[in-house]
Short mmCIF file of N, CA and C in Angstrom, two decimals:
data_model
loop_
_atom_site.label_atom_id
_atom_site.label_comp_id
_atom_site.label_asym_id
_atom_site.label_seq_id
_atom_site.Cartn_x
_atom_site.Cartn_y
_atom_site.Cartn_z
N MET X 1036 10.20 18.36 14.04
CA MET X 1036 10.23 16.97 14.47
C MET X 1036 9.76 16.06 13.32
N SER X 1037 10.46 14.99 13.08
CA SER X 1037 10.11 14.05 12.02
C SER X 1037 8.87 13.26 12.40
N PRO X 1038 7.99 12.99 11.40
CA PRO X 1038 6.82 12.17 11.70
C PRO X 1038 7.24 10.73 12.01
N ARG X 1039 6.49 10.09 12.90
CA ARG X 1039 6.72 8.68 13.23
C ARG X 1039 5.84 7.84 12.31
N VAL X 1040 6.49 7.14 11.39
CA VAL X 1040 5.76 6.33 10.41
C VAL X 1040 6.05 4.87 10.68
N GLY X 1041 5.02 4.10 10.88
CA GLY X 1041 5.17 2.67 11.08
C GLY X 1041 5.04 1.91 9.78
N VAL X 1042 5.67 0.78 9.70
CA VAL X 1042 5.50 -0.14 8.58
C VAL X 1042 4.90 -1.41 9.15
N LEU X 1043 3.72 -1.78 8.67
CA LEU X 1043 3.07 -3.00 9.13
C LEU X 1043 3.99 -4.17 8.82
N ALA X 1044 4.45 -4.86 9.84
CA ALA X 1044 5.51 -5.86 9.70
C ALA X 1044 5.00 -7.27 10.00
N LEU X 1045 3.86 -7.61 9.44
CA LEU X 1045 3.31 -8.95 9.64
C LEU X 1045 3.77 -9.91 8.55
N GLN X 1046 3.95 -9.37 7.35
CA GLN X 1046 4.35 -10.17 6.19
C GLN X 1046 4.62 -9.19 5.07
N GLY X 1047 5.65 -9.42 4.29
CA GLY X 1047 5.92 -8.53 3.16
C GLY X 1047 7.27 -7.85 3.26
N ASP X 1048 7.49 -6.87 2.39
CA ASP X 1048 8.80 -6.23 2.24
C ASP X 1048 8.98 -5.04 3.18
N THR X 1049 9.09 -5.32 4.44
CA THR X 1049 9.18 -4.31 5.49
C THR X 1049 10.49 -3.54 5.44
N ARG X 1050 11.60 -4.22 5.37
CA ARG X 1050 12.92 -3.59 5.46
C ARG X 1050 13.12 -2.50 4.40
N GLU X 1051 12.69 -2.77 3.17
CA GLU X 1051 12.85 -1.80 2.08
C GLU X 1051 12.06 -0.53 2.34
N HIS X 1052 10.84 -0.68 2.87
CA HIS X 1052 10.03 0.50 3.19
C HIS X 1052 10.66 1.30 4.33
N LEU X 1053 11.17 0.62 5.34
CA LEU X 1053 11.82 1.33 6.46
C LEU X 1053 12.97 2.18 5.94
N ALA X 1054 13.81 1.63 5.07
CA ALA X 1054 14.94 2.37 4.51
C ALA X 1054 14.46 3.56 3.69
N ALA X 1055 13.45 3.35 2.86
CA ALA X 1055 12.93 4.44 2.02
C ALA X 1055 12.33 5.56 2.86
N LEU X 1056 11.61 5.21 3.92
CA LEU X 1056 11.01 6.22 4.79
C LEU X 1056 12.07 7.03 5.52
N ARG X 1057 13.10 6.36 6.00
CA ARG X 1057 14.19 7.07 6.69
C ARG X 1057 14.90 8.02 5.74
N GLU X 1058 15.14 7.58 4.51
CA GLU X 1058 15.77 8.44 3.52
C GLU X 1058 14.87 9.62 3.16
N ALA X 1059 13.56 9.44 3.30
CA ALA X 1059 12.59 10.51 3.00
C ALA X 1059 12.38 11.45 4.20
N GLY X 1060 13.07 11.19 5.32
CA GLY X 1060 13.01 12.10 6.46
C GLY X 1060 12.10 11.70 7.60
N ALA X 1061 11.57 10.50 7.57
CA ALA X 1061 10.68 10.05 8.65
C ALA X 1061 11.46 9.27 9.70
N GLU X 1062 10.91 9.24 10.90
CA GLU X 1062 11.35 8.31 11.94
C GLU X 1062 10.52 7.06 11.72
N ALA X 1063 11.14 5.96 11.31
CA ALA X 1063 10.40 4.78 10.89
C ALA X 1063 10.66 3.59 11.80
N GLY X 1064 9.62 2.80 12.04
CA GLY X 1064 9.73 1.59 12.84
C GLY X 1064 8.66 0.59 12.44
N THR X 1065 8.78 -0.61 12.95
CA THR X 1065 7.82 -1.66 12.60
C THR X 1065 6.59 -1.61 13.50
N VAL X 1066 5.48 -2.14 12.95
CA VAL X 1066 4.23 -2.25 13.70
C VAL X 1066 3.76 -3.70 13.62
N ARG X 1067 3.73 -4.35 14.80
CA ARG X 1067 3.21 -5.72 14.93
C ARG X 1067 2.20 -5.83 16.06
N ARG X 1068 2.18 -4.83 16.93
CA ARG X 1068 1.31 -4.86 18.12
C ARG X 1068 0.46 -3.60 18.18
N LEU X 1069 -0.61 -3.69 18.94
CA LEU X 1069 -1.49 -2.54 19.10
C LEU X 1069 -0.75 -1.34 19.68
N SER X 1070 0.12 -1.56 20.65
CA SER X 1070 0.86 -0.45 21.26
C SER X 1070 1.74 0.26 20.23
N GLU X 1071 2.29 -0.50 19.27
CA GLU X 1071 3.10 0.10 18.21
C GLU X 1071 2.23 0.86 17.22
N LEU X 1072 1.05 0.34 16.92
CA LEU X 1072 0.11 1.04 16.05
C LEU X 1072 -0.32 2.35 16.69
N ASP X 1073 -0.59 2.31 17.98
CA ASP X 1073 -1.03 3.51 18.70
C ASP X 1073 0.05 4.59 18.75
N ALA X 1074 1.32 4.21 18.59
CA ALA X 1074 2.44 5.14 18.74
C ALA X 1074 2.84 5.85 17.45
N VAL X 1075 2.22 5.52 16.30
CA VAL X 1075 2.65 6.11 15.03
C VAL X 1075 1.71 7.21 14.57
N ASP X 1076 2.30 8.12 13.76
CA ASP X 1076 1.54 9.22 13.15
C ASP X 1076 0.98 8.82 11.80
N ALA X 1077 1.56 7.79 11.19
CA ALA X 1077 1.15 7.33 9.86
C ALA X 1077 1.61 5.88 9.72
N LEU X 1078 1.08 5.20 8.68
CA LEU X 1078 1.39 3.79 8.51
C LEU X 1078 1.60 3.46 7.05
N VAL X 1079 2.60 2.61 6.77
CA VAL X 1079 2.79 2.03 5.45
C VAL X 1079 2.38 0.57 5.53
N ILE X 1080 1.54 0.17 4.57
CA ILE X 1080 1.15 -1.23 4.46
C ILE X 1080 1.89 -1.76 3.23
N PRO X 1081 2.87 -2.64 3.42
CA PRO X 1081 3.75 -3.04 2.32
C PRO X 1081 3.11 -4.06 1.39
N GLY X 1082 3.87 -4.37 0.34
CA GLY X 1082 3.50 -5.47 -0.52
C GLY X 1082 3.70 -6.77 0.24
N GLY X 1083 3.20 -7.82 -0.33
CA GLY X 1083 3.24 -9.13 0.28
C GLY X 1083 2.09 -9.93 -0.29
N GLU X 1084 1.40 -10.67 0.52
CA GLU X 1084 0.25 -11.44 0.08
C GLU X 1084 -0.96 -10.98 0.88
N SER X 1085 -1.92 -10.38 0.19
CA SER X 1085 -3.04 -9.70 0.87
C SER X 1085 -3.88 -10.64 1.73
N THR X 1086 -4.07 -11.89 1.31
CA THR X 1086 -4.87 -12.80 2.14
C THR X 1086 -4.09 -13.20 3.39
N ALA X 1087 -2.78 -13.42 3.26
CA ALA X 1087 -1.95 -13.75 4.44
C ALA X 1087 -1.91 -12.57 5.39
N MET X 1088 -1.78 -11.36 4.86
CA MET X 1088 -1.74 -10.18 5.72
C MET X 1088 -3.08 -10.01 6.45
N SER X 1089 -4.18 -10.25 5.76
CA SER X 1089 -5.50 -10.15 6.39
C SER X 1089 -5.63 -11.16 7.53
N HIS X 1090 -5.19 -12.38 7.28
CA HIS X 1090 -5.22 -13.42 8.32
C HIS X 1090 -4.39 -12.98 9.53
N LEU X 1091 -3.19 -12.46 9.28
CA LEU X 1091 -2.32 -12.06 10.39
C LEU X 1091 -2.86 -10.83 11.12
N LEU X 1092 -3.53 -9.92 10.41
CA LEU X 1092 -4.17 -8.79 11.10
C LEU X 1092 -5.19 -9.31 12.12
N ARG X 1093 -5.93 -10.34 11.74
CA ARG X 1093 -6.90 -10.95 12.68
C ARG X 1093 -6.18 -11.65 13.82
N GLU X 1094 -5.16 -12.45 13.50
CA GLU X 1094 -4.43 -13.21 14.51
C GLU X 1094 -3.75 -12.31 15.54
N PHE X 1095 -3.25 -11.17 15.11
CA PHE X 1095 -2.55 -10.24 16.02
C PHE X 1095 -3.51 -9.22 16.63
N ASP X 1096 -4.83 -9.43 16.43
CA ASP X 1096 -5.87 -8.53 16.96
C ASP X 1096 -5.63 -7.08 16.54
N LEU X 1097 -5.23 -6.89 15.29
CA LEU X 1097 -4.98 -5.55 14.76
C LEU X 1097 -6.03 -5.10 13.74
N LEU X 1098 -6.85 -6.01 13.22
CA LEU X 1098 -7.76 -5.66 12.14
C LEU X 1098 -8.71 -4.53 12.54
N GLU X 1099 -9.47 -4.72 13.59
CA GLU X 1099 -10.45 -3.69 13.97
C GLU X 1099 -9.78 -2.42 14.50
N PRO X 1100 -8.72 -2.51 15.32
CA PRO X 1100 -8.03 -1.27 15.72
C PRO X 1100 -7.46 -0.49 14.52
N LEU X 1101 -6.95 -1.21 13.52
CA LEU X 1101 -6.41 -0.53 12.34
C LEU X 1101 -7.54 0.12 11.55
N ARG X 1102 -8.64 -0.59 11.37
CA ARG X 1102 -9.81 0.01 10.69
C ARG X 1102 -10.27 1.27 11.43
N ALA X 1103 -10.29 1.21 12.75
CA ALA X 1103 -10.72 2.36 13.55
C ALA X 1103 -9.77 3.54 13.38
N ARG X 1104 -8.46 3.28 13.40
CA ARG X 1104 -7.47 4.36 13.21
C ARG X 1104 -7.59 4.97 11.82
N ILE X 1105 -7.81 4.13 10.80
CA ILE X 1105 -7.98 4.63 9.44
C ILE X 1105 -9.24 5.48 9.35
N ALA X 1106 -10.33 5.01 9.93
CA ALA X 1106 -11.59 5.78 9.93
C ALA X 1106 -11.43 7.11 10.65
N ALA X 1107 -10.53 7.15 11.64
CA ALA X 1107 -10.29 8.37 12.41
C ALA X 1107 -9.28 9.30 11.72
N GLY X 1108 -8.73 8.86 10.56
CA GLY X 1108 -7.87 9.74 9.79
C GLY X 1108 -6.39 9.41 9.78
N LEU X 1109 -5.98 8.21 10.22
CA LEU X 1109 -4.58 7.84 10.18
C LEU X 1109 -4.09 7.86 8.74
N PRO X 1110 -3.08 8.67 8.41
CA PRO X 1110 -2.54 8.66 7.04
C PRO X 1110 -1.88 7.31 6.76
N CYS X 1111 -2.14 6.77 5.57
CA CYS X 1111 -1.58 5.49 5.19
C CYS X 1111 -1.08 5.53 3.76
N TYR X 1112 -0.04 4.75 3.51
CA TYR X 1112 0.44 4.50 2.16
C TYR X 1112 0.50 2.99 1.99
N GLY X 1113 -0.13 2.48 0.94
CA GLY X 1113 -0.11 1.06 0.66
C GLY X 1113 0.48 0.78 -0.71
N SER X 1114 1.44 -0.17 -0.75
CA SER X 1114 2.00 -0.59 -2.04
C SER X 1114 1.58 -2.03 -2.31
N CYS X 1115 1.12 -2.29 -3.52
CA CYS X 1115 0.72 -3.62 -3.99
C CYS X 1115 -0.33 -4.24 -3.06
N ALA X 1116 0.02 -5.19 -2.21
CA ALA X 1116 -0.95 -5.78 -1.29
C ALA X 1116 -1.52 -4.70 -0.37
N GLY X 1117 -0.70 -3.70 -0.03
CA GLY X 1117 -1.19 -2.58 0.78
C GLY X 1117 -2.28 -1.80 0.08
N MET X 1118 -2.16 -1.65 -1.25
CA MET X 1118 -3.22 -0.99 -2.01
C MET X 1118 -4.50 -1.81 -1.92
N ILE X 1119 -4.36 -3.12 -2.07
CA ILE X 1119 -5.53 -4.00 -2.00
C ILE X 1119 -6.24 -3.82 -0.66
N LEU X 1120 -5.48 -3.86 0.43
CA LEU X 1120 -6.09 -3.76 1.76
C LEU X 1120 -6.69 -2.39 2.03
N LEU X 1121 -6.13 -1.32 1.46
CA LEU X 1121 -6.68 0.02 1.69
C LEU X 1121 -7.99 0.26 0.93
N ALA X 1122 -8.33 -0.62 0.02
CA ALA X 1122 -9.53 -0.44 -0.80
C ALA X 1122 -10.82 -0.51 0.00
N GLY X 1123 -11.86 0.08 -0.57
CA GLY X 1123 -13.20 -0.05 -0.02
C GLY X 1123 -13.82 -1.37 -0.44
N GLU X 1124 -13.41 -1.85 -1.61
CA GLU X 1124 -13.94 -3.10 -2.15
C GLU X 1124 -12.82 -3.82 -2.89
N ILE X 1125 -12.79 -5.16 -2.75
CA ILE X 1125 -11.78 -5.98 -3.40
C ILE X 1125 -12.47 -7.00 -4.30
N VAL X 1126 -12.08 -7.01 -5.59
CA VAL X 1126 -12.57 -8.01 -6.54
C VAL X 1126 -11.64 -9.21 -6.47
N ASP X 1127 -12.19 -10.41 -6.50
CA ASP X 1127 -11.39 -11.64 -6.39
C ASP X 1127 -10.59 -11.64 -5.09
N ALA X 1128 -11.26 -11.38 -3.98
CA ALA X 1128 -10.59 -11.25 -2.68
C ALA X 1128 -10.01 -12.56 -2.17
N GLY X 1129 -10.40 -13.69 -2.74
CA GLY X 1129 -9.91 -14.99 -2.27
C GLY X 1129 -11.06 -15.83 -1.78
N VAL X 1130 -10.73 -17.04 -1.34
CA VAL X 1130 -11.77 -17.96 -0.88
C VAL X 1130 -12.25 -17.56 0.51
N GLU X 1131 -13.51 -17.81 0.77
CA GLU X 1131 -14.11 -17.45 2.06
C GLU X 1131 -13.32 -18.06 3.20
N GLY X 1132 -13.11 -17.27 4.22
CA GLY X 1132 -12.33 -17.72 5.37
C GLY X 1132 -10.85 -17.38 5.25
N ARG X 1133 -10.39 -17.19 4.01
CA ARG X 1133 -9.00 -16.81 3.78
C ARG X 1133 -8.92 -15.61 2.83
N ALA X 1134 -9.96 -14.83 2.75
CA ALA X 1134 -10.02 -13.72 1.80
C ALA X 1134 -9.30 -12.48 2.33
N ALA X 1135 -8.84 -11.65 1.40
CA ALA X 1135 -8.31 -10.35 1.75
C ALA X 1135 -9.46 -9.49 2.26
N VAL X 1136 -9.22 -8.72 3.32
CA VAL X 1136 -10.28 -7.90 3.89
C VAL X 1136 -10.00 -6.42 3.64
N PRO X 1137 -10.99 -5.69 3.13
CA PRO X 1137 -10.79 -4.27 2.87
C PRO X 1137 -10.79 -3.46 4.17
N LEU X 1138 -9.81 -2.55 4.26
CA LEU X 1138 -9.74 -1.66 5.42
C LEU X 1138 -10.56 -0.39 5.21
N LYS X 1139 -11.03 -0.19 3.97
CA LYS X 1139 -11.92 0.92 3.62
C LYS X 1139 -11.28 2.30 3.82
N GLY X 1140 -10.00 2.41 3.48
CA GLY X 1140 -9.31 3.68 3.58
C GLY X 1140 -9.48 4.58 2.38
N ILE X 1141 -9.65 3.97 1.20
CA ILE X 1141 -9.79 4.72 -0.06
C ILE X 1141 -11.03 4.23 -0.78
N ASP X 1142 -11.82 5.16 -1.28
CA ASP X 1142 -13.04 4.84 -2.01
C ASP X 1142 -12.68 4.34 -3.40
N MET X 1143 -12.31 3.06 -3.47
CA MET X 1143 -11.93 2.46 -4.75
C MET X 1143 -12.22 0.96 -4.71
N THR X 1144 -12.33 0.40 -5.90
CA THR X 1144 -12.45 -1.04 -6.07
C THR X 1144 -11.16 -1.52 -6.71
N VAL X 1145 -10.51 -2.50 -6.08
CA VAL X 1145 -9.23 -3.02 -6.55
C VAL X 1145 -9.38 -4.49 -6.91
N ARG X 1146 -8.76 -4.88 -8.03
CA ARG X 1146 -8.74 -6.28 -8.44
C ARG X 1146 -7.38 -6.87 -8.09
N ARG X 1147 -7.37 -7.91 -7.27
CA ARG X 1147 -6.13 -8.62 -6.91
C ARG X 1147 -5.52 -9.31 -8.12
N ASN X 1148 -4.18 -9.35 -8.16
CA ASN X 1148 -3.44 -10.08 -9.20
C ASN X 1148 -3.95 -9.75 -10.61
N ALA X 1149 -4.36 -8.50 -10.82
CA ALA X 1149 -5.00 -8.12 -12.08
C ALA X 1149 -4.08 -8.25 -13.28
N PHE X 1150 -2.80 -7.96 -13.10
CA PHE X 1150 -1.87 -8.05 -14.21
C PHE X 1150 -1.41 -9.48 -14.48
N GLY X 1151 -1.83 -10.43 -13.64
CA GLY X 1151 -1.49 -11.82 -13.88
C GLY X 1151 -0.73 -12.45 -12.74
N ARG X 1152 -0.22 -13.62 -13.01
CA ARG X 1152 0.50 -14.41 -12.01
C ARG X 1152 1.93 -13.92 -11.86
N GLN X 1153 2.70 -14.58 -11.02
CA GLN X 1153 4.09 -14.22 -10.75
C GLN X 1153 4.91 -14.11 -12.05
N VAL X 1154 4.69 -15.03 -12.98
CA VAL X 1154 5.45 -15.03 -14.24
C VAL X 1154 5.10 -13.83 -15.12
N ASP X 1155 3.99 -13.16 -14.83
CA ASP X 1155 3.57 -11.99 -15.59
C ASP X 1155 4.07 -10.68 -14.99
N SER X 1156 4.87 -10.77 -13.93
CA SER X 1156 5.43 -9.57 -13.29
C SER X 1156 6.28 -8.82 -14.31
N PHE X 1157 6.35 -7.47 -14.16
CA PHE X 1157 7.08 -6.67 -15.13
C PHE X 1157 7.53 -5.36 -14.50
N GLU X 1158 8.39 -4.65 -15.21
CA GLU X 1158 8.87 -3.33 -14.81
C GLU X 1158 8.69 -2.38 -15.98
N GLY X 1159 8.58 -1.09 -15.66
CA GLY X 1159 8.49 -0.08 -16.71
C GLY X 1159 8.45 1.30 -16.12
N ASP X 1160 8.73 2.29 -16.96
CA ASP X 1160 8.66 3.69 -16.55
C ASP X 1160 7.26 4.22 -16.80
N ILE X 1161 6.69 4.88 -15.78
CA ILE X 1161 5.34 5.45 -15.91
C ILE X 1161 5.36 6.90 -15.42
N ASP X 1162 4.49 7.69 -16.03
CA ASP X 1162 4.31 9.07 -15.56
C ASP X 1162 3.52 9.04 -14.27
N PHE X 1163 3.93 9.91 -13.34
CA PHE X 1163 3.29 9.98 -12.03
C PHE X 1163 2.99 11.44 -11.75
N GLU X 1164 1.72 11.76 -11.58
CA GLU X 1164 1.32 13.16 -11.39
C GLU X 1164 2.04 13.78 -10.20
N GLY X 1165 2.60 14.98 -10.44
CA GLY X 1165 3.31 15.68 -9.39
C GLY X 1165 4.81 15.47 -9.41
N LEU X 1166 5.29 14.52 -10.24
CA LEU X 1166 6.72 14.27 -10.37
C LEU X 1166 7.16 14.67 -11.78
N ASN X 1167 8.33 15.29 -11.88
CA ASN X 1167 8.79 15.83 -13.15
C ASN X 1167 9.24 14.79 -14.16
N THR X 1168 9.74 13.67 -13.67
CA THR X 1168 10.21 12.61 -14.57
C THR X 1168 9.50 11.31 -14.21
N PRO X 1169 9.44 10.37 -15.15
CA PRO X 1169 8.75 9.11 -14.89
C PRO X 1169 9.35 8.34 -13.70
N VAL X 1170 8.53 7.49 -13.14
CA VAL X 1170 8.90 6.60 -12.05
C VAL X 1170 9.16 5.22 -12.65
N HIS X 1171 10.24 4.58 -12.24
CA HIS X 1171 10.46 3.19 -12.65
C HIS X 1171 9.63 2.31 -11.71
N ALA X 1172 8.64 1.65 -12.27
CA ALA X 1172 7.68 0.88 -11.47
C ALA X 1172 7.92 -0.62 -11.62
N VAL X 1173 7.93 -1.31 -10.47
CA VAL X 1173 8.09 -2.76 -10.42
C VAL X 1173 6.74 -3.36 -10.03
N PHE X 1174 6.15 -4.12 -10.95
CA PHE X 1174 4.85 -4.74 -10.73
C PHE X 1174 5.03 -6.23 -10.51
N ILE X 1175 4.64 -6.73 -9.32
CA ILE X 1175 4.77 -8.14 -9.00
C ILE X 1175 3.39 -8.67 -8.59
N ARG X 1176 2.80 -9.52 -9.44
CA ARG X 1176 1.43 -10.01 -9.18
C ARG X 1176 0.54 -8.84 -8.77
N ALA X 1177 0.65 -7.78 -9.51
CA ALA X 1177 0.09 -6.49 -9.10
C ALA X 1177 -1.42 -6.37 -9.31
N PRO X 1178 -2.05 -5.61 -8.41
CA PRO X 1178 -3.46 -5.26 -8.61
C PRO X 1178 -3.58 -4.06 -9.54
N TRP X 1179 -4.81 -3.75 -9.91
CA TRP X 1179 -5.10 -2.45 -10.51
C TRP X 1179 -6.42 -1.97 -9.94
N VAL X 1180 -6.69 -0.69 -10.13
CA VAL X 1180 -7.91 -0.08 -9.61
C VAL X 1180 -8.95 -0.09 -10.71
N GLU X 1181 -10.12 -0.64 -10.43
CA GLU X 1181 -11.19 -0.72 -11.41
C GLU X 1181 -12.19 0.41 -11.29
N ARG X 1182 -12.30 1.00 -10.09
CA ARG X 1182 -13.26 2.10 -9.88
C ARG X 1182 -12.70 3.02 -8.82
N VAL X 1183 -12.87 4.32 -9.02
CA VAL X 1183 -12.52 5.28 -7.97
C VAL X 1183 -13.73 6.14 -7.67
N GLY X 1184 -13.86 6.53 -6.41
CA GLY X 1184 -14.93 7.42 -6.00
C GLY X 1184 -14.60 8.87 -6.36
N ALA X 1185 -15.56 9.74 -6.14
CA ALA X 1185 -15.43 11.14 -6.54
C ALA X 1185 -14.26 11.85 -5.86
N GLY X 1186 -13.90 11.45 -4.64
CA GLY X 1186 -12.82 12.13 -3.91
C GLY X 1186 -11.44 11.55 -4.15
N VAL X 1187 -11.32 10.60 -5.09
CA VAL X 1187 -10.04 9.92 -5.32
C VAL X 1187 -9.36 10.51 -6.55
N LYS X 1188 -8.10 10.89 -6.40
CA LYS X 1188 -7.32 11.45 -7.50
C LYS X 1188 -6.43 10.34 -8.09
N VAL X 1189 -6.52 10.14 -9.39
CA VAL X 1189 -5.67 9.17 -10.09
C VAL X 1189 -4.32 9.83 -10.34
N LEU X 1190 -3.25 9.17 -9.90
CA LEU X 1190 -1.89 9.71 -10.02
C LEU X 1190 -1.08 9.04 -11.13
N ALA X 1191 -1.40 7.79 -11.46
CA ALA X 1191 -0.62 7.09 -12.50
C ALA X 1191 -1.44 5.96 -13.11
N ARG X 1192 -1.08 5.67 -14.36
CA ARG X 1192 -1.68 4.55 -15.10
C ARG X 1192 -0.57 3.73 -15.75
N ALA X 1193 -0.84 2.46 -15.95
CA ALA X 1193 0.04 1.58 -16.71
C ALA X 1193 -0.85 0.67 -17.55
N ALA X 1194 -0.53 0.54 -18.81
CA ALA X 1194 -1.34 -0.29 -19.72
C ALA X 1194 -2.82 0.09 -19.62
N ASP X 1195 -3.09 1.40 -19.55
CA ASP X 1195 -4.45 1.95 -19.47
C ASP X 1195 -5.21 1.59 -18.20
N HIS X 1196 -4.51 1.11 -17.18
CA HIS X 1196 -5.14 0.79 -15.90
C HIS X 1196 -4.61 1.73 -14.82
N ILE X 1197 -5.47 2.06 -13.86
CA ILE X 1197 -5.08 2.92 -12.74
C ILE X 1197 -4.18 2.14 -11.80
N VAL X 1198 -2.98 2.70 -11.52
CA VAL X 1198 -2.01 2.00 -10.67
C VAL X 1198 -1.52 2.85 -9.50
N ALA X 1199 -2.00 4.10 -9.38
CA ALA X 1199 -1.64 4.93 -8.22
C ALA X 1199 -2.75 5.94 -7.99
N VAL X 1200 -3.12 6.09 -6.70
CA VAL X 1200 -4.22 7.00 -6.33
C VAL X 1200 -3.89 7.70 -5.01
N ARG X 1201 -4.61 8.80 -4.80
CA ARG X 1201 -4.54 9.50 -3.52
C ARG X 1201 -5.95 9.95 -3.16
N GLN X 1202 -6.29 9.80 -1.88
CA GLN X 1202 -7.54 10.34 -1.35
C GLN X 1202 -7.22 10.92 0.01
N GLY X 1203 -7.24 12.23 0.11
CA GLY X 1203 -6.91 12.88 1.37
C GLY X 1203 -5.51 12.48 1.81
N SER X 1204 -5.41 11.91 3.01
CA SER X 1204 -4.10 11.51 3.55
C SER X 1204 -3.73 10.07 3.20
N MET X 1205 -4.46 9.48 2.27
CA MET X 1205 -4.21 8.10 1.84
C MET X 1205 -3.55 8.09 0.47
N LEU X 1206 -2.53 7.25 0.32
CA LEU X 1206 -1.82 7.09 -0.94
C LEU X 1206 -1.68 5.60 -1.20
N ALA X 1207 -1.82 5.19 -2.46
CA ALA X 1207 -1.67 3.77 -2.79
C ALA X 1207 -1.09 3.61 -4.18
N THR X 1208 -0.19 2.62 -4.32
CA THR X 1208 0.36 2.25 -5.62
C THR X 1208 0.26 0.75 -5.78
N SER X 1209 0.04 0.31 -7.01
CA SER X 1209 -0.01 -1.14 -7.24
C SER X 1209 1.39 -1.70 -7.48
N PHE X 1210 2.36 -0.82 -7.57
CA PHE X 1210 3.75 -1.23 -7.80
C PHE X 1210 4.58 -0.99 -6.54
N HIS X 1211 5.87 -1.34 -6.61
CA HIS X 1211 6.77 -1.34 -5.46
C HIS X 1211 7.88 -0.30 -5.60
N PRO X 1212 7.66 0.96 -5.23
CA PRO X 1212 8.74 1.94 -5.33
C PRO X 1212 9.88 1.69 -4.35
N GLU X 1213 9.62 0.94 -3.31
CA GLU X 1213 10.66 0.65 -2.32
C GLU X 1213 11.73 -0.27 -2.90
N MET X 1214 11.46 -0.91 -4.02
CA MET X 1214 12.41 -1.84 -4.63
C MET X 1214 13.39 -1.15 -5.57
N THR X 1215 13.22 0.14 -5.76
CA THR X 1215 14.13 0.91 -6.60
C THR X 1215 14.85 1.92 -5.71
N GLY X 1216 15.80 2.62 -6.23
CA GLY X 1216 16.48 3.66 -5.45
C GLY X 1216 15.74 4.98 -5.44
N ASP X 1217 14.62 5.05 -6.14
CA ASP X 1217 13.84 6.28 -6.25
C ASP X 1217 12.95 6.44 -5.02
N ARG X 1218 13.20 7.48 -4.23
CA ARG X 1218 12.45 7.68 -2.98
C ARG X 1218 11.37 8.75 -3.10
N ARG X 1219 11.07 9.19 -4.32
CA ARG X 1219 10.13 10.31 -4.48
C ARG X 1219 8.72 10.01 -3.99
N ILE X 1220 8.23 8.81 -4.17
CA ILE X 1220 6.87 8.50 -3.72
C ILE X 1220 6.82 8.46 -2.19
N HIS X 1221 7.81 7.87 -1.56
CA HIS X 1221 7.87 7.88 -0.09
C HIS X 1221 8.00 9.33 0.41
N LYS X 1222 8.78 10.13 -0.30
CA LYS X 1222 8.95 11.54 0.08
C LYS X 1222 7.62 12.29 -0.04
N LEU X 1223 6.86 12.03 -1.11
CA LEU X 1223 5.52 12.64 -1.25
C LEU X 1223 4.65 12.30 -0.05
N PHE X 1224 4.70 11.05 0.37
CA PHE X 1224 3.89 10.62 1.51
C PHE X 1224 4.35 11.29 2.78
N VAL X 1225 5.65 11.25 3.07
CA VAL X 1225 6.18 11.84 4.30
C VAL X 1225 5.92 13.34 4.33
N GLU X 1226 6.11 14.02 3.21
CA GLU X 1226 5.89 15.47 3.18
C GLU X 1226 4.43 15.86 3.35
N SER X 1227 3.51 14.92 3.12
CA SER X 1227 2.08 15.22 3.30
C SER X 1227 1.64 15.11 4.75
N LEU X 1228 2.52 14.63 5.63
CA LEU X 1228 2.14 14.40 7.03
C LEU X 1228 2.26 15.68 7.86
#
């Protein structure tokens, strides 16, 4: 039976993740309500804007239930803004009242927009541990990881910065693999379920 993987569909690139997950062998659907969160075996938190996503998690009464599911072991994959939200600590989280909120899924410190503004977005091929050939990575106002805890495995770097990590059933990338035709990272996540 295929795992049921939800994509948090409050804001961000939901459609691309749904397609990538289905191609990777998962039964994929959107998550906007608590009942939908309760029905999934795993969750993808897409790219988008981390402060807007944090606000919407509160508005849809999903913030604390999602934190509880993550603490209970819900496998998650976060790309870009999803990486920021999965962090234990966020540097430059935003202004008070509108800040990105850490879900504390991965023992890491992430810096928002670390590579720069929208005009500083870039693409490039990077080595990714566990994959035989480089991954074409799309970085859009991307974060990077400034600190990892003892249980966190670094999977990729770009410009000497950590851009992909795994801790147990949690996976995070600061780039957007869903924007390319390469489904290997989604496949790694689905196969780990």
